[in-house]
Coordinates of C-alpha atoms in Angstrom, one line a residue:
M977 CA 21.8 6.0 -11.2
T978 CA 23.4 6.7 -14.6
L979 CA 23.7 3.9 -17.2
M980 CA 27.3 3.4 -16.3
Q981 CA 26.5 3.0 -12.6
W982 CA 23.8 0.5 -13.6
F983 CA 26.3 -1.4 -15.7
I984 CA 28.7 -1.6 -12.8
C985 CA 25.9 -2.8 -10.6
F986 CA 25.0 -5.4 -13.2
L987 CA 28.6 -6.7 -13.2
I988 CA 28.6 -6.9 -9.4
I989 CA 25.4 -9.0 -9.5
Q990 CA 27.0 -11.3 -12.0
V991 CA 29.9 -11.9 -9.7
I992 CA 27.5 -12.5 -6.8
H993 CA 25.6 -15.0 -8.9
G994 CA 28.7 -16.8 -10.0
L995 CA 30.1 -17.2 -6.5
G996 CA 26.8 -18.5 -5.3
T997 CA 26.0 -21.0 -8.0
W998 CA 29.2 -22.2 -9.7
K999 CA 29.2 -25.6 -7.9
L1000 CA 25.5 -26.0 -8.8
Y1001 CA 26.4 -25.5 -12.5
I1002 CA 29.0 -28.3 -12.1
K1003 CA 26.5 -30.6 -10.5
A1004 CA 24.2 -29.9 -13.5
G1005 CA 26.9 -31.0 -15.9
R1006 CA 28.1 -27.5 -16.9
Q1007 CA 31.4 -25.7 -16.5
A1008 CA 32.1 -23.5 -13.5
W1009 CA 33.1 -20.5 -15.6
E1010 CA 29.6 -20.5 -17.2
A1011 CA 28.2 -19.2 -14.0
F1012 CA 30.2 -16.0 -14.3
V1013 CA 29.6 -14.9 -17.9
P1014 CA 26.9 -12.1 -18.1
V1015 CA 23.7 -13.1 -20.0
Y1016 CA 25.2 -16.4 -21.1
N1017 CA 25.0 -17.6 -17.5
G1018 CA 21.3 -16.8 -17.5
I1019 CA 20.7 -18.8 -20.6
V1020 CA 22.6 -21.8 -19.1
L1021 CA 20.6 -21.4 -15.9
M1022 CA 17.4 -21.6 -17.8
K1023 CA 18.5 -25.0 -19.2
I1024 CA 19.5 -26.2 -15.7
I1025 CA 16.1 -25.3 -14.3
N1026 CA 14.4 -26.7 -17.4
R1027 CA 12.8 -23.4 -18.4
P1028 CA 12.7 -21.7 -21.8
W1029 CA 15.7 -19.7 -22.8
W1030 CA 13.7 -16.5 -23.5
W1031 CA 13.0 -16.1 -19.8
I1032 CA 16.3 -14.4 -19.7
F1033 CA 14.7 -11.3 -21.4
L1034 CA 12.1 -11.1 -18.6
L1035 CA 14.9 -10.8 -16.1
F1036 CA 15.9 -7.5 -17.7
L1037 CA 12.4 -5.9 -17.8
P1038 CA 11.9 -3.5 -14.9
I1039 CA 9.0 -4.4 -12.6
V1040 CA 8.6 -7.8 -14.3
N1041 CA 12.0 -8.8 -13.2
L1042 CA 11.0 -8.4 -9.5
I1043 CA 8.6 -11.3 -10.0
M1044 CA 10.9 -13.3 -12.3
F1045 CA 13.9 -13.2 -9.9
I1046 CA 11.7 -14.7 -7.2
V1047 CA 10.5 -17.4 -9.6
V1048 CA 14.1 -18.2 -10.7
W1049 CA 15.3 -18.4 -7.1
V1050 CA 12.6 -20.9 -6.2
E1051 CA 13.0 -22.9 -9.4
T1052 CA 16.8 -23.2 -8.8
A1053 CA 16.2 -24.7 -5.4
R1054 CA 13.6 -27.1 -6.8
S1055 CA 15.9 -28.2 -9.6
F1056 CA 18.2 -29.5 -6.9
G1057 CA 15.6 -31.4 -4.9
K1058 CA 14.6 -28.6 -2.5
N1059 CA 10.8 -28.7 -2.9
Q1060 CA 9.5 -28.1 0.6
P1061 CA 7.7 -25.0 1.7
T1062 CA 10.6 -24.1 4.0
D1063 CA 13.0 -24.1 1.0
T1064 CA 10.6 -21.9 -1.0
F1065 CA 10.4 -19.5 2.0
L1066 CA 14.1 -19.3 2.5
A1067 CA 14.8 -18.8 -1.2
V1068 CA 12.5 -15.8 -1.2
V1069 CA 13.3 -14.1 2.1
T1070 CA 17.0 -14.4 1.6
L1071 CA 16.7 -12.7 -1.8
G1072 CA 18.3 -15.7 -3.6
F1073 CA 21.2 -16.1 -1.2
Y1074 CA 19.8 -19.5 -0.2
N1075 CA 21.7 -20.6 -3.3
Y1076 CA 24.9 -20.1 -1.3
Y1077 CA 23.8 -22.6 1.2
L1078 CA 22.9 -25.1 -1.6
N1079 CA 26.2 -24.3 -3.4
Y1080 CA 28.6 -24.7 -0.4
V1081 CA 26.9 -26.6 2.4
A1082 CA 24.0 -28.8 1.3
D1083 CA 24.5 -32.1 -0.3
V1084 CA 22.3 -31.8 -3.4
N1085 CA 22.0 -33.4 -6.8
H1086 CA 20.6 -31.9 -10.0
I1087 CA 17.2 -33.3 -11.1
E1088 CA 17.5 -33.2 -14.8
D1089 CA 14.0 -34.3 -15.9
R1090 CA 12.0 -32.9 -13.0
S1091 CA 8.3 -32.3 -13.5
L1092 CA 7.4 -28.7 -14.0
H1093 CA 3.8 -29.2 -12.9
P1094 CA 3.1 -27.9 -9.4
R1095 CA 2.6 -30.6 -6.8
T1096 CA -0.4 -29.0 -5.1
G1097 CA -3.5 -27.2 -6.1
L1098 CA -2.3 -24.1 -4.2
G1099 CA 1.1 -24.2 -6.1
D1100 CA -0.8 -24.4 -9.4
W1101 CA -2.9 -21.5 -8.4
V1102 CA 0.0 -19.4 -7.3
S1103 CA 2.0 -20.2 -10.5
S1104 CA -0.9 -19.2 -12.7
I1105 CA -1.4 -15.9 -10.9
L1106 CA 2.2 -15.0 -11.1
F1107 CA 2.5 -15.6 -14.8
A1108 CA -0.8 -13.8 -15.4
I1109 CA 0.7 -10.8 -13.6
V1110 CA 3.9 -11.0 -15.6
A1111 CA 2.0 -11.1 -19.0
A1112 CA -0.4 -8.3 -18.0
T1113 CA 2.5 -6.2 -16.7
I1114 CA 4.3 -6.5 -20.0
V1115 CA 1.2 -5.6 -22.0
H1116 CA 0.4 -2.7 -19.6
T1117 CA 4.0 -1.3 -19.7
Y1118 CA 5.0 -1.7 -23.3
F1119 CA 1.9 -2.0 -25.4
I1120 CA -1.6 -1.0 -24.2
Q1121 CA -2.6 0.7 -20.9
P1122 CA -6.2 1.2 -19.7
F1123 CA -7.1 4.8 -18.8
T1124 CA -10.2 6.4 -17.4
I1125 CA -11.4 10.0 -18.2
P1126 CA -11.9 11.7 -14.9
T1127 CA -12.5 15.3 -16.0
S1128 CA -14.3 17.2 -18.7
S1129 CA -11.4 19.0 -20.2
L1130 CA -11.8 17.2 -23.5
E1131 CA -15.6 17.0 -23.3
K1132 CA -17.4 16.0 -26.5
S1133 CA -14.3 14.3 -27.8
L1134 CA -13.7 12.3 -24.7
L1135 CA -16.4 12.2 -22.0
V1136 CA -16.2 11.8 -18.3
G1137 CA -16.7 8.0 -17.7
D1138 CA -15.0 6.9 -20.9
F1139 CA -12.6 3.9 -20.5
L1140 CA -9.8 4.0 -23.0
F1141 CA -7.0 1.8 -24.3
V1142 CA -3.8 3.9 -24.6
S1143 CA -1.2 2.8 -27.1
K1144 CA 2.4 2.9 -25.7
F1145 CA 3.9 1.8 -29.1
H1146 CA 2.7 4.7 -31.3
Y1147 CA 5.1 7.2 -29.8
G1148 CA 7.4 4.5 -28.4
A1149 CA 7.1 2.7 -25.1
R1150 CA 9.0 4.3 -22.2
I1151 CA 11.1 2.0 -20.1
P1152 CA 10.0 2.2 -16.5
M1153 CA 12.3 4.6 -14.6
T1154 CA 11.0 3.4 -11.2
T1155 CA 12.5 -0.1 -10.9
V1156 CA 10.9 -1.1 -7.6
A1157 CA 7.1 -0.8 -7.7
A1158 CA 3.9 -2.8 -7.6
P1159 CA 2.9 -4.1 -11.0
M1160 CA 0.0 -2.7 -13.0
V1161 CA -0.8 0.2 -10.6
H1162 CA 0.3 3.8 -10.9
D1163 CA 1.3 5.8 -7.9
T1164 CA -1.1 4.3 -5.3
I1165 CA -2.0 0.7 -4.2
P1166 CA -5.8 0.4 -4.4
V1167 CA -7.7 -0.2 -1.1
L1168 CA -4.5 0.2 0.9
K1169 CA -4.1 3.8 -0.3
K1170 CA -0.3 3.5 0.1
K1171 CA 2.4 4.6 -2.3
S1172 CA 3.0 1.9 -4.8
Y1173 CA 6.7 2.5 -5.5
L1174 CA 10.0 2.9 -3.6
F1175 CA 11.1 6.5 -3.7
N1176 CA 11.8 9.2 -1.2
D1177 CA 9.7 12.2 -2.4
N1178 CA 10.9 14.7 0.2
Y1179 CA 12.6 17.7 -1.5
D1180 CA 15.5 17.7 0.9
K1181 CA 16.3 14.0 0.5
R1182 CA 15.3 13.3 -3.1
K1183 CA 18.8 13.7 -4.4
T1184 CA 20.6 11.9 -1.6
S1185 CA 18.3 9.0 -0.6
W1186 CA 19.5 5.5 -1.4
Q1187 CA 16.0 4.6 -2.5
N1188 CA 16.2 7.2 -5.3
K1189 CA 19.5 5.7 -6.6
L1190 CA 17.5 2.8 -7.9
Q1191 CA 15.9 5.0 -10.6
L1192 CA 16.8 4.2 -14.2
P1193 CA 17.6 7.0 -16.6
Y1194 CA 15.1 7.9 -19.2
L1195 CA 15.0 5.4 -22.1
R1196 CA 12.3 4.9 -24.8
I1197 CA 11.7 2.2 -27.4
P1198 CA 11.4 3.9 -30.8
G1199 CA 7.8 4.5 -31.9
F1200 CA 6.4 4.5 -35.5
E1201 CA 4.9 8.0 -35.4
K1202 CA 5.5 11.4 -33.9
I1203 CA 3.1 13.5 -31.9
E1204 CA 1.2 15.7 -34.4
R1205 CA -0.6 18.9 -33.8
N1206 CA -4.2 18.3 -32.4
D1207 CA -3.4 14.7 -31.3
I1208 CA -4.9 13.7 -28.0
V1209 CA -2.1 12.6 -25.7
V1210 CA -1.7 10.9 -22.3
F1211 CA 1.2 12.3 -20.3
N1212 CA 2.6 12.8 -16.8
Q1213 CA 1.8 16.2 -15.4
P1214 CA 5.2 17.8 -15.4
A1215 CA 4.7 20.1 -12.3
D1216 CA 2.9 17.5 -10.2
T1217 CA 4.0 17.8 -6.6
L1218 CA 0.7 16.8 -5.0
L1219 CA 0.1 13.7 -2.9
D1220 CA -3.4 13.6 -4.4
M1221 CA -4.4 15.5 -7.6
N1222 CA -7.8 16.2 -6.0
N1223 CA -6.2 18.0 -3.1
F1224 CA -4.5 21.2 -4.3
H1225 CA -3.3 22.1 -0.7
P1226 CA -1.1 19.2 0.5
D1227 CA 0.9 19.4 3.7
R1228 CA 4.1 19.7 1.6
N1229 CA 5.4 19.2 -2.0
Y1230 CA 5.8 15.6 -3.0
Y1231 CA 8.5 15.2 -5.6
K1232 CA 7.7 12.2 -7.7
P1233 CA 9.7 10.2 -10.4
I1234 CA 8.6 11.1 -13.9
D1235 CA 6.7 7.9 -14.5
K1236 CA 4.8 8.2 -11.2
K1237 CA 3.5 11.7 -11.7
T1238 CA -0.2 12.0 -12.3
N1239 CA -1.5 10.8 -15.7
L1240 CA -3.4 13.5 -17.7
V1241 CA -5.0 13.5 -21.1
K1242 CA -5.1 16.7 -23.2
R1243 CA -4.9 17.8 -26.8
C1244 CA -1.5 18.7 -28.2
V1245 CA -2.2 22.1 -29.8
G1246 CA 1.5 23.1 -30.2
V1247 CA 4.4 20.9 -31.3
P1248 CA 8.2 21.6 -31.1
G1249 CA 9.2 24.6 -33.0
D1250 CA 5.8 26.3 -33.0
S1251 CA 5.1 29.8 -31.9
L1252 CA 1.9 29.7 -29.9
E1253 CA -0.5 32.5 -28.9
I1254 CA -4.0 32.5 -27.4
R1255 CA -6.3 35.3 -28.6
N1256 CA -9.7 35.6 -27.1
G1257 CA -9.6 31.9 -26.1
Y1258 CA -8.6 30.7 -29.5
V1259 CA -5.1 29.2 -30.2
Y1260 CA -3.0 30.6 -32.9
I1261 CA 0.0 28.7 -34.3
N1262 CA 2.7 30.7 -36.2
G1263 CA 0.2 33.5 -36.6
K1264 CA -2.7 31.3 -37.9
Q1265 CA -5.7 30.1 -36.0
N1266 CA -5.5 26.4 -35.1
V1267 CA -8.1 24.4 -36.9
L1268 CA -9.3 21.5 -34.7
P1269 CA -10.6 18.1 -36.0
D1270 CA -14.4 17.9 -36.6
R1271 CA -14.9 15.7 -33.5
A1272 CA -13.4 18.5 -31.3
H1273 CA -15.8 21.1 -29.8
L1274 CA -14.4 24.1 -28.0
Q1275 CA -16.3 25.1 -24.8
F1276 CA -16.3 28.4 -23.0
S1277 CA -17.9 29.8 -19.8
Y1278 CA -21.0 31.9 -19.7
Y1279 CA -23.3 33.9 -17.4
V1280 CA -26.9 33.0 -18.0
Q1281 CA -29.8 34.9 -16.6
P1282 CA -33.1 32.9 -16.5
K1283 CA -36.5 34.6 -16.8
T1284 CA -38.3 32.7 -14.1
N1285 CA -37.6 29.0 -13.6
Q1286 CA -34.5 27.3 -12.6
F1287 CA -32.6 25.0 -15.0
N1288 CA -32.9 21.3 -14.8
P1289 CA -29.4 19.6 -15.3
K1290 CA -30.9 16.4 -16.8
F1291 CA -33.0 18.3 -19.3
L1292 CA -30.0 20.5 -20.4
A1293 CA -27.8 17.5 -20.8
N1294 CA -30.4 15.6 -22.9
R1295 CA -31.7 18.5 -24.9
Y1296 CA -28.7 20.7 -25.4
D1297 CA -25.7 18.5 -24.5
I1298 CA -24.7 20.8 -21.7
T1299 CA -23.0 18.4 -19.4
D1300 CA -20.6 20.5 -17.3
R1301 CA -21.5 21.9 -14.0
F1302 CA -23.4 25.1 -13.5
Q1303 CA -24.4 27.0 -10.4
I1304 CA -26.2 30.1 -9.1
I1305 CA -23.7 32.9 -8.2
N1306 CA -25.8 35.7 -6.8
N1307 CA -29.2 36.7 -5.5
Q1308 CA -30.4 37.7 -8.9
N1309 CA -30.5 34.0 -9.9
T1310 CA -27.7 34.4 -12.3
Y1311 CA -26.1 31.1 -13.3
H1312 CA -22.4 30.5 -14.1
F1313 CA -22.1 27.8 -16.7
S1314 CA -18.5 26.5 -16.8
A1315 CA -18.6 25.0 -20.3
I1316 CA -21.0 25.4 -23.3
S1317 CA -20.0 24.5 -26.8
D1318 CA -20.8 26.7 -29.8
E1319 CA -23.3 24.1 -31.1
A1320 CA -25.1 23.9 -27.7
L1321 CA -25.0 27.7 -27.3
A1322 CA -26.8 28.2 -30.7
K1323 CA -29.7 26.1 -29.4
F1324 CA -29.7 27.1 -25.7
K1325 CA -30.1 30.8 -26.4
N1326 CA -33.5 30.0 -27.8
H1327 CA -34.6 28.3 -24.6
P1328 CA -37.8 30.0 -23.3
N1329 CA -36.4 30.5 -19.9
V1330 CA -33.2 32.2 -21.0
A1331 CA -33.2 36.0 -20.6
S1332 CA -29.6 36.6 -21.5
I1333 CA -26.3 34.9 -22.1
I1334 CA -23.0 36.7 -21.5
P1335 CA -19.6 35.2 -22.4
I1336 CA -17.1 35.2 -19.6
K1337 CA -13.8 36.4 -21.1
Q1338 CA -10.8 38.0 -19.5
E1339 CA -9.4 41.2 -20.9
K1340 CA -6.1 41.3 -22.7
G1341 CA -3.3 42.6 -20.5
V1342 CA -5.0 41.5 -17.2
R1343 CA -2.6 39.1 -15.5
D1344 CA -3.7 35.9 -13.9
P1345 CA -0.9 35.1 -11.3
S1346 CA -1.8 31.4 -11.2
L1347 CA -0.7 30.9 -14.8
F1348 CA 2.6 30.1 -16.4
P1349 CA 5.2 31.6 -16.3
H1350 CA 4.1 33.0 -12.9
D1351 CA 6.1 36.2 -13.5
P1352 CA 4.6 39.8 -13.1
N1353 CA 6.2 40.9 -16.4
Y1354 CA 4.0 38.5 -18.3
K1355 CA 0.4 39.8 -18.1
W1356 CA -1.2 36.7 -19.5
N1357 CA -4.5 35.0 -18.7
V1358 CA -6.5 32.0 -20.0
D1359 CA -8.0 34.0 -22.9
F1360 CA -5.0 36.0 -23.9
F1361 CA -1.7 34.2 -23.6
G1362 CA 1.7 34.4 -25.3
P1363 CA 3.2 34.5 -27.8
L1364 CA 5.9 32.0 -26.8
Y1365 CA 8.2 29.6 -28.6
I1366 CA 7.8 25.8 -28.0
P1367 CA 11.3 24.3 -27.6
E1368 CA 12.6 21.8 -30.2
E1369 CA 15.4 19.4 -29.6
G1370 CA 18.7 20.7 -30.9
K1371 CA 17.4 24.3 -31.5
T1372 CA 19.3 27.2 -29.9
I1373 CA 17.6 30.4 -28.6
N1374 CA 19.0 33.6 -27.2
I1375 CA 18.6 33.7 -23.4
N1376 CA 18.3 36.8 -21.3
L1377 CA 16.5 38.0 -18.2
E1378 CA 13.4 38.8 -20.2
V1379 CA 12.8 35.3 -21.6
L1380 CA 14.3 33.5 -18.7
P1381 CA 11.0 33.0 -16.8
L1382 CA 9.7 31.1 -19.9
Y1383 CA 12.5 28.5 -20.0
K1384 CA 14.0 28.4 -16.5
R1385 CA 12.1 25.3 -15.6
V1386 CA 13.0 23.6 -18.8
I1387 CA 16.7 24.4 -18.3
T1388 CA 16.8 23.3 -14.6
E1389 CA 14.1 20.9 -13.8
Y1390 CA 13.6 19.0 -17.1
E1391 CA 17.2 19.2 -18.5
G1392 CA 19.1 18.9 -15.3
N1393 CA 21.3 22.1 -15.4
T1394 CA 22.2 24.5 -12.6
L1395 CA 21.2 28.1 -13.2
N1396 CA 22.2 31.3 -11.4
V1397 CA 21.6 35.0 -12.0
K1398 CA 24.2 37.5 -11.0
G1399 CA 23.2 41.0 -11.8
N1400 CA 22.2 41.0 -15.5
Q1401 CA 24.2 37.9 -16.2
I1402 CA 22.9 34.3 -16.5
Y1403 CA 25.2 31.4 -15.6
I1404 CA 24.3 27.8 -16.6
N1405 CA 26.4 25.1 -15.0
G1406 CA 28.8 27.8 -13.8
A1407 CA 29.4 29.3 -17.2
K1408 CA 28.1 32.6 -18.5
A1409 CA 25.4 32.0 -21.1
D1410 CA 23.5 34.1 -23.6
T1411 CA 22.2 31.2 -25.6
Y1412 CA 20.7 27.8 -24.8
T1413 CA 20.3 24.6 -26.9
F1414 CA 17.4 22.3 -25.9
K1415 CA 18.1 18.7 -25.2
Q1416 CA 14.6 17.3 -26.0
D1417 CA 11.3 18.2 -27.6
Y1418 CA 8.5 19.9 -25.8
Y1419 CA 4.7 20.2 -26.4
W1420 CA 1.8 22.4 -25.4
M1421 CA -1.2 20.4 -24.1
M1422 CA -4.6 22.0 -23.6
G1423 CA -8.2 21.0 -23.0
D1424 CA -11.0 21.8 -25.4
N1425 CA -12.9 23.1 -22.4
R1426 CA -11.0 26.4 -22.4
H1427 CA -12.3 27.7 -19.0
N1428 CA -12.5 24.5 -17.1
S1429 CA -9.2 22.7 -17.8
L1430 CA -6.0 22.4 -15.8
D1431 CA -3.5 22.4 -18.6
A1432 CA -0.3 23.9 -20.0
R1433 CA -1.5 27.4 -19.3
A1434 CA -1.0 26.6 -15.6
W1435 CA 2.3 24.7 -15.7
G1436 CA 3.9 25.3 -19.1
F1437 CA 5.7 22.9 -21.5
V1438 CA 5.4 19.1 -21.5
P1439 CA 8.8 17.4 -22.1
F1440 CA 8.7 14.3 -24.4
N1441 CA 10.1 12.2 -21.6
H1442 CA 6.8 12.8 -19.8
V1443 CA 4.7 11.4 -22.7
V1444 CA 2.9 8.2 -21.9
G1445 CA 1.0 7.3 -25.1
K1446 CA -1.8 7.8 -27.5
P1447 CA -5.5 7.1 -26.7
V1448 CA -6.8 4.9 -29.6
F1449 CA -9.9 3.1 -28.4
I1450 CA -13.0 3.5 -26.1
W1451 CA -14.0 0.1 -24.8
M1452 CA -16.5 1.2 -22.2
S1453 CA -18.4 4.4 -21.3
W1454 CA -20.5 5.2 -18.2
D1455 CA -22.8 8.2 -18.1
S1456 CA -23.1 9.0 -14.4
F1457 CA -25.2 12.1 -15.2
A1458 CA -28.4 10.4 -16.2
D1459 CA -31.1 9.9 -13.5
G1460 CA -28.5 10.1 -10.7
F1461 CA -26.9 6.8 -11.5
K1462 CA -24.6 5.3 -14.1
K1463 CA -25.8 4.1 -17.4
I1464 CA -23.8 2.6 -20.3
R1465 CA -23.4 4.9 -23.3
W1466 CA -23.9 2.1 -25.9
D1467 CA -23.1 4.3 -28.9
R1468 CA -19.6 4.9 -27.5
L1469 CA -18.6 1.2 -26.8
F1470 CA -15.8 0.0 -29.0
T1471 CA -15.3 3.3 -30.8
T1472 CA -12.0 4.9 -32.0
V1473 CA -10.7 8.0 -30.4
G1474 CA -9.2 9.4 -33.7
G1475 CA -10.8 9.9 -37.1
S1476 CA -13.4 12.2 -38.5
G1477 CA -17.2 12.3 -38.4
K1478 CA -19.4 10.8 -35.8
P1479 CA -17.7 7.9 -34.0
T1480 CA -18.8 4.4 -35.2
S1481 CA -19.3 1.7 -32.6
Y1482 CA -17.8 -1.7 -33.5
F1483 CA -19.4 -3.4 -30.4
I1484 CA -22.0 -5.4 -32.4
P1485 CA -19.4 -6.7 -34.9
F1486 CA -17.2 -7.6 -32.0
V1487 CA -19.9 -9.5 -30.2
V1488 CA -20.8 -11.4 -33.5
L1489 CA -17.1 -12.3 -34.0
L1490 CA -16.7 -13.3 -30.4
F1491 CA -19.7 -15.7 -30.4
G1492 CA -18.7 -17.0 -33.8
W1493 CA -15.2 -17.8 -32.5
I1494 CA -16.7 -19.5 -29.4
G1495 CA -19.0 -21.6 -31.6
Y1496 CA -16.2 -22.5 -34.0
S1497 CA -13.9 -23.6 -31.1
K1498 CA -16.6 -25.8 -29.6
W1499 CA -17.4 -27.3 -33.0
R1500 CA -13.7 -28.0 -33.7
A1501 CA -13.2 -29.5 -30.2
R1502 CA -16.2 -31.8 -30.7
K1503 CA -15.0 -32.8 -34.2
K1504 CA -11.6 -33.6 -32.8
L1505 CA -13.1 -35.7 -30.0
N1506 CA -15.3 -37.7 -32.4
S1507 CA -12.4 -38.4 -34.7

């Protein structure tokens, strides 16, 4: 729905609330009209149910409000003496319309100074769990979200098995667009393996289904910095139509809401307004080769011919830091290494079992049909790509049949326009067009692992409304490569994602501070008890 449609829906809800509670307001010593005034009626209701006034804000936070509405329905019933399990059940299953029974039929009185402490151990447990979920959901949605590195596309900067904290507030927290969803999970409920949100993802029904009308339009809280070139960014995969990102051949396309598309983490090598080109695997921005931070290490694929023996994965990982997969590809015992950094290559070529190492590079002008823009006129591949302009909000470009494949998805899918081609003419929203002005910023996201990364070369630009946040901190790291089972990478615990030089672990200082705080708290409690 649009913002105007949501506003009308909000007003209708206020009328429904007023009609169902105005007598209860009177019994609580308030005026009937107070039940109908938007927002103010909520503040008054918090006083009636003896809860803090700022709860009203929680009723306007998507996902959180699904829990808070239930709590308020139950608390309203209890504020008028309805404390039995049956009353709680009816308040929940009727979606709050149990208030109509209390308002018009039941003989109830307001309990002004009722105890807020649950009457049973179960009630106390449920209350604690609910508010823990509310607090965690707020933190998860608007401040910090945990994230796990599943692939090696940014290997050496971020390792498979790293557990990150992703900041939502650096670039500005995005208001959830999917309003009905399970809290603190992404697109799938763990264990149950079921979709975690209410949305019809069938292509033919996605624009007409009532479920999809519950979507909020894109809104973002202002951040305090912009995405800079070479930042590592978490974002929703723009072209995600897979049920499972590990299955590239689903039974059909699954069209997901923006905030439920698969989360990915890549390096932003191109920002709005840049002209980007890839030459021999290296990125050039506005004609100059992009210089990566010192913690970044580009990796490329190689054919390696051994002299006699086979290679041991554990030995190569420990000795040369070659951690990506490799495999024999023919009867001559030639190995295909999917990713080796320049630093590792300089050492590995001196290995006594290495006969030859040949870079795997595609030739310029040889088209890879799996890559963006998926058009035969653009003979691009992973090593030779572009040049192309990265759209910037408010900037206008000339549009014609030659450049249309580059920006068609931007114009239609990301910016919501209709586009038709009649002969040599392009029509946008029914009007003939030879220029187009972009409505938002776009970015170019790539992996440092240039030959083993699913990135923008496959699906194109990333709109700003798909940006999730900025990885800032590694709190845990598991190495599943060593000895066939997981081991903790102690040197990566509590390290920052950004910065220069070798990452510094703050784990020991954290442990010292933690035990110091625990000791101080116990000492203070003992001192208070003795006094």
